Each structure stands twice: as C-alpha cells, then as structure tokens.
mmCIF file of C-alpha atoms and ligand atoms in Angstrom:
data_model
loop_
_atom_site.group_PDB
_atom_site.id
_atom_site.type_symbol
_atom_site.label_atom_id
_atom_site.label_comp_id
_atom_site.label_asym_id
_atom_site.label_seq_id
_atom_site.Cartn_x
_atom_site.Cartn_y
_atom_site.Cartn_z
ATOM 1 C CA MET A 291 73.829 81.134 -122.574
ATOM 2 C CA LEU A 292 72.091 78.143 -120.792
ATOM 3 C CA ILE A 293 68.343 77.438 -120.309
ATOM 4 C CA ASP A 294 67.075 75.101 -117.475
ATOM 5 C CA ALA A 295 63.909 73.943 -119.121
ATOM 6 C CA HIS A 296 62.908 72.313 -115.860
ATOM 7 C CA CYS A 297 63.621 73.224 -112.004
ATOM 8 C CA HIS A 298 62.493 73.871 -108.448
ATOM 9 C CA LEU A 299 63.891 76.214 -106.134
ATOM 10 C CA ASP A 300 61.656 75.601 -103.278
ATOM 11 C CA HIS A 301 64.219 73.566 -101.445
ATOM 12 C CA LEU A 302 65.577 76.801 -100.859
ATOM 13 C CA SER A 303 64.689 79.639 -98.283
ATOM 14 C CA GLU A 304 63.404 83.055 -100.127
ATOM 15 C CA ASP A 305 66.592 84.858 -99.312
ATOM 16 C CA ASP A 306 68.963 81.757 -101.064
ATOM 17 C CA ALA A 307 66.695 81.776 -103.800
ATOM 18 C CA ASN A 308 67.105 85.391 -104.187
ATOM 19 C CA ALA A 309 70.880 85.232 -104.022
ATOM 20 C CA PHE A 310 70.933 82.306 -106.542
ATOM 21 C CA LEU A 311 68.838 84.226 -108.882
ATOM 22 C CA GLU A 312 70.714 87.570 -108.834
ATOM 23 C CA HIS A 313 73.867 85.519 -110.133
ATOM 24 C CA LEU A 314 72.542 83.852 -112.741
ATOM 25 C CA SER A 315 74.411 85.276 -115.675
ATOM 26 C CA GLU A 316 77.756 84.505 -113.682
ATOM 27 C CA LYS A 317 76.670 80.922 -113.942
ATOM 28 C CA ASN A 318 76.068 81.107 -117.582
ATOM 29 C CA LEU A 319 72.465 80.693 -117.276
ATOM 30 C CA GLN A 320 70.179 83.341 -119.279
ATOM 31 C CA ALA A 321 66.918 81.740 -117.725
ATOM 32 C CA LEU A 322 65.185 78.954 -115.587
ATOM 33 C CA VAL A 323 61.803 77.369 -116.079
ATOM 34 C CA ALA A 324 60.674 76.330 -112.384
ATOM 35 C CA CYS A 325 57.538 74.436 -111.507
ATOM 36 C CA GLY A 326 55.509 75.291 -108.509
ATOM 37 C CA ALA A 327 54.339 71.857 -108.104
ATOM 38 C CA LYS A 328 52.119 72.417 -104.908
ATOM 39 C CA ALA A 329 49.673 74.921 -103.652
ATOM 40 C CA ALA A 330 52.109 75.732 -100.633
ATOM 41 C CA ASP A 331 54.641 76.734 -103.093
ATOM 42 C CA TRP A 332 52.916 79.232 -105.319
ATOM 43 C CA ASP A 333 52.971 82.629 -103.640
ATOM 44 C CA PHE A 334 57.013 81.868 -102.994
ATOM 45 C CA TYR A 335 57.420 81.654 -106.885
ATOM 46 C CA LYS A 336 55.060 84.221 -107.487
ATOM 47 C CA ASN A 337 57.052 86.566 -105.286
ATOM 48 C CA LEU A 338 60.404 85.619 -107.072
ATOM 49 C CA SER A 339 59.103 85.871 -110.716
ATOM 50 C CA HIS A 340 57.909 89.214 -110.097
ATOM 51 C CA THR A 341 61.392 90.458 -108.993
ATOM 52 C CA PHE A 342 63.250 88.409 -111.483
ATOM 53 C CA SER A 343 62.290 88.263 -115.397
ATOM 54 C CA SER A 344 64.958 85.288 -115.574
ATOM 55 C CA LEU A 345 62.586 83.272 -113.856
ATOM 56 C CA LYS A 346 59.635 81.625 -115.579
ATOM 57 C CA VAL A 347 57.257 80.031 -113.973
ATOM 58 C CA CYS A 348 54.479 77.258 -114.557
ATOM 59 C CA TYR A 349 51.985 76.568 -111.975
ATOM 60 C CA GLY A 350 50.199 73.119 -111.286
ATOM 61 C CA ILE A 351 49.332 70.451 -109.009
ATOM 62 C CA HIS A 352 52.133 67.172 -109.425
ATOM 63 C CA PRO A 353 50.398 64.138 -109.299
ATOM 64 C CA LEU A 354 52.125 63.377 -106.029
ATOM 65 C CA GLU A 355 50.898 66.265 -104.524
ATOM 66 C CA ILE A 356 47.230 65.899 -104.581
ATOM 67 C CA THR A 357 45.879 66.687 -101.515
ATOM 68 C CA GLU A 358 42.437 66.165 -99.483
ATOM 69 C CA ASP A 359 41.638 69.707 -100.497
ATOM 70 C CA TRP A 360 42.448 69.203 -104.245
ATOM 71 C CA GLU A 361 39.276 70.560 -105.261
ATOM 72 C CA LYS A 362 39.812 74.096 -103.290
ATOM 73 C CA ASP A 363 43.704 73.888 -104.517
ATOM 74 C CA LEU A 364 42.220 73.350 -108.196
ATOM 75 C CA ASP A 365 40.259 76.697 -107.861
ATOM 76 C CA PHE A 366 43.374 78.523 -105.952
ATOM 77 C CA LEU A 367 45.421 77.453 -109.094
ATOM 78 C CA GLU A 368 43.292 79.097 -111.208
ATOM 79 C CA LYS A 369 44.672 82.434 -109.746
ATOM 80 C CA PHE A 370 48.260 81.806 -110.240
ATOM 81 C CA ILE A 371 47.714 80.176 -113.730
ATOM 82 C CA PRO A 372 47.483 83.629 -115.728
ATOM 83 C CA GLN A 373 50.982 84.649 -114.117
ATOM 84 C CA GLY A 374 52.666 81.589 -115.415
ATOM 85 C CA ILE A 375 54.034 80.774 -118.834
ATOM 86 C CA ALA A 376 52.231 76.965 -118.652
ATOM 87 C CA VAL A 377 50.155 74.499 -116.376
ATOM 88 C CA GLY A 378 53.018 72.067 -114.789
ATOM 89 C CA GLU A 379 53.903 69.882 -113.627
ATOM 90 C CA ILE A 380 51.231 67.719 -114.002
ATOM 91 C CA GLY A 381 50.202 64.075 -115.213
ATOM 92 C CA LEU A 382 50.829 60.598 -113.878
ATOM 93 C CA ASP A 383 53.012 58.676 -110.904
ATOM 94 C CA PHE A 384 51.629 55.033 -110.406
ATOM 95 C CA HIS A 385 55.384 54.318 -109.555
ATOM 96 C CA GLY A 386 54.894 51.341 -107.270
ATOM 97 C CA ILE A 387 51.039 51.686 -107.138
ATOM 98 C CA PHE A 388 50.056 50.076 -110.487
ATOM 99 C CA GLN A 389 47.811 47.525 -108.640
ATOM 100 C CA GLN A 390 44.179 46.781 -107.241
ATOM 101 C CA ALA A 391 44.297 48.371 -104.146
ATOM 102 C CA TYR A 392 45.458 51.831 -105.413
ATOM 103 C CA ILE A 393 42.936 51.915 -107.815
ATOM 104 C CA PRO A 394 41.138 55.279 -106.173
ATOM 105 C CA GLN A 395 44.472 56.548 -105.742
ATOM 106 C CA MET A 396 45.035 56.391 -109.392
ATOM 107 C CA LYS A 397 41.678 57.823 -110.463
ATOM 108 C CA LEU A 398 42.204 60.482 -108.501
ATOM 109 C CA GLN A 399 45.132 61.240 -110.113
ATOM 110 C CA MET A 400 43.710 61.133 -113.353
ATOM 111 C CA LYS A 401 40.864 63.008 -112.517
ATOM 112 C CA VAL A 402 43.089 65.963 -111.450
ATOM 113 C CA PHE A 403 45.418 65.357 -114.441
ATOM 114 C CA GLU A 404 42.540 65.984 -116.877
ATOM 115 C CA ARG A 405 40.795 68.817 -114.771
ATOM 116 C CA GLN A 406 44.361 70.688 -114.883
ATOM 117 C CA LEU A 407 44.464 69.735 -119.088
ATOM 118 C CA ARG A 408 41.316 72.001 -119.159
ATOM 119 C CA LEU A 409 42.739 74.727 -117.425
ATOM 120 C CA ALA A 410 45.594 74.688 -119.671
ATOM 121 C CA LYS A 411 42.859 74.919 -122.493
ATOM 122 C CA LYS A 412 40.956 77.633 -120.753
ATOM 123 C CA PHE A 413 43.770 79.866 -120.284
ATOM 124 C CA ASP A 414 45.476 78.639 -123.581
ATOM 125 C CA LEU A 415 48.845 77.669 -121.848
ATOM 126 C CA PRO A 416 51.119 74.430 -122.679
ATOM 127 C CA VAL A 417 51.301 71.628 -120.359
ATOM 128 C CA VAL A 418 54.272 70.336 -118.242
ATOM 129 C CA ILE A 419 54.205 66.693 -118.260
ATOM 130 C CA HIS A 420 55.087 64.384 -115.516
ATOM 131 C CA CYS A 421 54.870 60.561 -116.215
ATOM 132 C CA ARG A 422 56.187 57.689 -114.194
ATOM 133 C CA ASP A 423 55.157 53.934 -115.128
ATOM 134 C CA ALA A 424 51.926 55.345 -116.422
ATOM 135 C CA PHE A 425 52.794 56.563 -120.348
ATOM 136 C CA PRO A 426 50.082 54.280 -121.746
ATOM 137 C CA ILE A 427 46.953 55.733 -119.762
ATOM 138 C CA LEU A 428 48.291 58.862 -119.956
ATOM 139 C CA LYS A 429 48.379 59.117 -123.577
ATOM 140 C CA GLU A 430 44.968 57.921 -123.716
ATOM 141 C CA ILE A 431 44.188 60.949 -121.740
ATOM 142 C CA LEU A 432 45.596 63.389 -124.041
ATOM 143 C CA ILE A 433 44.076 61.918 -126.968
ATOM 144 C CA TYR A 434 40.705 61.680 -125.035
ATOM 145 C CA SER A 435 40.823 65.245 -123.679
ATOM 146 C CA GLN A 436 41.986 66.406 -127.329
ATOM 147 C CA PHE A 437 45.413 68.122 -126.251
ATOM 148 C CA PRO A 438 47.497 69.263 -128.782
ATOM 149 C CA LEU A 439 50.689 67.627 -128.408
ATOM 150 C CA GLN A 440 52.106 70.288 -130.240
ATOM 151 C CA ARG A 441 51.763 72.040 -126.576
ATOM 152 C CA VAL A 442 53.005 69.545 -124.234
ATOM 153 C CA MET A 443 56.466 68.795 -122.882
ATOM 154 C CA PHE A 444 57.610 65.762 -121.414
ATOM 155 C CA HIS A 445 59.675 66.325 -118.834
ATOM 156 C CA CYS A 446 62.735 64.052 -117.746
ATOM 157 C CA PHE A 447 61.615 61.957 -120.771
ATOM 158 C CA VAL A 448 62.203 58.293 -120.168
ATOM 159 C CA GLU A 449 59.708 56.414 -122.025
ATOM 160 C CA ASP A 450 60.755 54.189 -124.859
ATOM 161 C CA LEU A 451 61.188 54.398 -128.423
ATOM 162 C CA GLU A 452 57.582 53.703 -129.500
ATOM 163 C CA ALA A 453 56.370 56.421 -127.057
ATOM 164 C CA ALA A 454 59.140 58.812 -128.271
ATOM 165 C CA GLN A 455 57.733 58.200 -132.093
ATOM 166 C CA TRP A 456 54.333 58.616 -130.729
ATOM 167 C CA ILE A 457 55.140 62.041 -129.260
ATOM 168 C CA GLU A 458 57.216 62.801 -132.559
ATOM 169 C CA ALA A 459 54.221 62.293 -135.070
ATOM 170 C CA GLN A 460 52.012 64.262 -132.975
ATOM 171 C CA GLY A 461 54.343 67.427 -132.786
ATOM 172 C CA GLY A 462 55.169 66.923 -129.094
ATOM 173 C CA TYR A 463 58.128 67.769 -126.983
ATOM 174 C CA VAL A 464 60.564 66.044 -124.878
ATOM 175 C CA SER A 465 62.951 67.152 -122.294
ATOM 176 C CA TYR A 466 66.146 65.389 -121.217
ATOM 177 C CA SER A 467 67.277 65.434 -117.370
ATOM 178 C CA GLY A 468 70.890 64.317 -115.961
ATOM 179 C CA VAL A 469 69.281 60.555 -116.720
ATOM 180 C CA LEU A 470 70.856 60.866 -120.033
ATOM 181 C CA THR A 471 74.396 61.035 -118.705
ATOM 182 C CA PHE A 472 74.071 58.299 -116.219
ATOM 183 C CA LYS A 473 76.066 54.807 -116.987
ATOM 184 C CA LYS A 474 72.325 53.162 -117.183
ATOM 185 C CA PRO A 475 70.469 55.734 -119.422
ATOM 186 C CA GLY A 476 67.536 53.527 -119.731
ATOM 187 C CA HIS A 477 65.951 54.450 -123.128
ATOM 188 C CA THR A 478 67.055 58.009 -123.217
ATOM 189 C CA VAL A 479 70.250 57.980 -125.311
ATOM 190 C CA GLU A 480 68.424 55.969 -127.825
ATOM 191 C CA THR A 481 65.458 58.011 -128.037
ATOM 192 C CA ALA A 482 67.543 61.304 -127.944
ATOM 193 C CA LYS A 483 69.295 59.737 -131.270
ATOM 194 C CA GLN A 484 65.905 59.654 -132.993
ATOM 195 C CA PHE A 485 63.874 62.716 -131.829
ATOM 196 C CA PRO A 486 64.181 65.769 -133.724
ATOM 197 C CA LEU A 487 66.637 68.394 -132.069
ATOM 198 C CA ASP A 488 64.299 71.362 -132.529
ATOM 199 C CA ARG A 489 61.638 69.879 -130.392
ATOM 200 C CA ILE A 490 64.447 68.938 -127.419
ATOM 201 C CA PHE A 491 64.994 70.830 -124.401
ATOM 202 C CA VAL A 492 67.404 69.848 -121.545
ATOM 203 C CA GLU A 493 66.853 70.162 -117.958
ATOM 204 C CA THR A 494 68.101 69.655 -114.601
ATOM 205 C CA ASP A 495 65.029 68.939 -112.589
ATOM 206 C CA SER A 496 67.001 70.208 -109.680
ATOM 207 C CA PRO A 497 67.285 69.655 -106.794
ATOM 208 C CA TYR A 498 67.024 66.104 -107.989
ATOM 209 C CA LEU A 499 68.733 63.788 -110.429
ATOM 210 C CA ALA A 500 72.465 65.541 -110.735
ATOM 211 C CA PRO A 501 73.983 64.834 -113.675
ATOM 212 C CA VAL A 502 77.140 62.700 -114.142
ATOM 213 C CA PRO A 503 79.841 63.939 -112.521
ATOM 214 C CA PHE A 504 77.917 65.154 -109.820
ATOM 215 C CA ARG A 505 75.815 62.150 -109.007
ATOM 216 C CA GLY A 506 74.006 61.315 -105.783
ATOM 217 C CA LYS A 507 74.452 65.410 -104.724
ATOM 218 C CA GLN A 508 72.442 67.990 -104.998
ATOM 219 C CA ASN A 509 71.807 69.210 -108.177
ATOM 220 C CA SER A 510 71.610 72.821 -109.651
ATOM 221 C CA PRO A 511 70.258 74.613 -112.682
ATOM 222 C CA GLU A 512 73.777 75.526 -113.442
ATOM 223 C CA LEU A 513 74.496 71.733 -114.125
ATOM 224 C CA VAL A 514 72.150 71.694 -117.257
ATOM 225 C CA ARG A 515 75.455 72.224 -118.942
ATOM 226 C CA TYR A 516 76.640 68.570 -118.315
ATOM 227 C CA VAL A 517 73.021 67.315 -119.928
ATOM 228 C CA ALA A 518 73.567 69.568 -123.016
ATOM 229 C CA GLN A 519 76.964 68.285 -123.324
ATOM 230 C CA LYS A 520 76.149 64.856 -123.421
ATOM 231 C CA LEU A 521 73.005 65.981 -125.922
ATOM 232 C CA ALA A 522 75.595 67.383 -128.127
ATOM 233 C CA GLU A 523 77.896 64.145 -127.960
ATOM 234 C CA ILE A 524 74.664 62.075 -128.803
ATOM 235 C CA LYS A 525 73.604 64.431 -131.973
ATOM 236 C CA ASN A 526 77.425 64.836 -132.877
ATOM 237 C CA ILE A 527 77.338 68.522 -132.757
ATOM 238 C CA PRO A 528 79.418 71.487 -130.864
ATOM 239 C CA LEU A 529 78.290 71.967 -127.459
ATOM 240 C CA GLU A 530 77.404 75.686 -127.965
ATOM 241 C CA GLU A 531 75.284 74.823 -131.002
ATOM 242 C CA CYS A 532 73.362 72.271 -128.883
ATOM 243 C CA ILE A 533 73.028 75.074 -126.083
ATOM 244 C CA GLN A 534 71.565 77.937 -128.483
ATOM 245 C CA ILE A 535 69.406 75.382 -130.164
ATOM 246 C CA THR A 536 67.885 73.717 -126.873
ATOM 247 C CA ALA A 537 67.417 77.163 -125.125
ATOM 248 C CA ASN A 538 65.737 78.496 -128.547
ATOM 249 C CA ASN A 539 63.520 75.531 -128.403
ATOM 250 C CA THR A 540 62.473 76.508 -124.407
ATOM 251 C CA ARG A 541 61.926 80.119 -125.573
ATOM 252 C CA ARG A 542 59.338 79.185 -128.805
ATOM 253 C CA PHE A 543 57.606 76.507 -126.775
ATOM 254 C CA PHE A 544 56.821 78.869 -123.660
ATOM 255 C CA LYS A 545 56.779 81.820 -125.820
ATOM 256 C CA PHE A 546 59.090 84.097 -123.745
HETATM 257 ZN ZN1 ZN B 85 60.088 68.434 -111.513
#
C-alpha cells in the first residue's frame, strides 16, 4: 500500500479531513505524512493525528508563512514538535525575491530556518525541507549548522544533478512529486534516474501539483500512485516494488 510522504490537509474542513482519513485503506493508502506549515494549523493537525494513527504529522514554519510574530510562533512550535515525526516544512523560498530590495526578507527566512534546524536537533528529529530558487544558500546553512544530511528530506525535489549528487554523497533523502510526471519535468527525471532508490520518497504535496493526467485539478494523496508509477518506469522496476520500497524508505526515515 502507498504512503504519501508529503501532503497538506488544512484546505479541508475538520469534518472533511475526518471523512477522508476514515477511508484511507479503500484508497490503497497505508499512511500520510502531512505538514502543518503555519501556527494557525497546528491544532487542526494535532487533533486529527490523535484520532488517526495513519496520519503522521510534521510541525514547522514554512518560509512563506513567517509572520511578524515569528518569535512567538517559534516558542509555540516547541509545544507541538514533540508530538510530530519531523520538523517541517522549513527552508527558503526566494522565488521572485532574489534581489536587493528583498534582502531583509531573505535574511529573516534564513534566521527562522536556522532556528528550526536547532529545534530539530534539540528534539532529535529529522527535517522536511522546502527549497525554491535558494539551493546554494540553503546548502551553506545546512553545512554551517552541522545538520546531519541523513536526517534531511528535500520535499518536492526539483534541483539539478549537481545538487542531487551532493545530497546523495552526504546521505540525504529526496522526495518526488507530480512534477516528475509533467511534460516538462525539469531536472527531476534525470536526477531520479541517478539517485539511489533506497533514499527516494514519493509525495503529492496535495492539494497542489496534481500529477498527469490530473494536472491543473485539485490534488489528493491517493494520486501519489501516479508519481510512483512514473518512478517505477524511470527505475525500470514493477510498480508494486516501487510502492513498497518508497513506503519502506518513508517509514525508516520518519521512524514509524
Ligand atoms: Zn508542502
């Protein structure tokens, strides 16, 4: 059975999320890893994860969810982290802001990212990374923070081969989303070919990034099958084997 290694449910009402999680196995899903990416969502995820053991939750502050109250949010985060399986999603998103006028914003993202890496170390948890147009700087922060790459998952991995090779050499993990199935998959197909299968996850990042043939529609965790299907083609292995290996990788990395 499938595991979606990265998704969001907070676009749903609590009732709809409950109804969805009650019927996971009918959708051939054994578990979901969901990210509570902003303070306003953490209670929602905490309540759901207490009801459904198949829902595994990461708590963190997404780089685009940093508020004026970020210091308070970080304090608040410490109450949730021990109930989660990882700190995430955290990282840097410099898309469209990599210019002088936005330096304070970029610096703040870097600071909040570093602080959360420290929290992950303190609670002995892995991290889920969101990185957009910021890989070289994010890499420097990981090195400078001495954060062990064996405990880092790059979610929705779209970086180039050089980045993939560095992550591989350091023992890190990558997770592929529906981008892998797109007509223009960027670097994803190339890096998926090279990256060791025992350190790859599949995810939907739903409700975003629906895979082909659902592109443009609202994504849902069961569509992770299409990502697994594409990865199986790339790795030239049967789909069932691909589903099992990626699910095992996810459980091993997050320890559930
Ligand atoms: Zn996400």
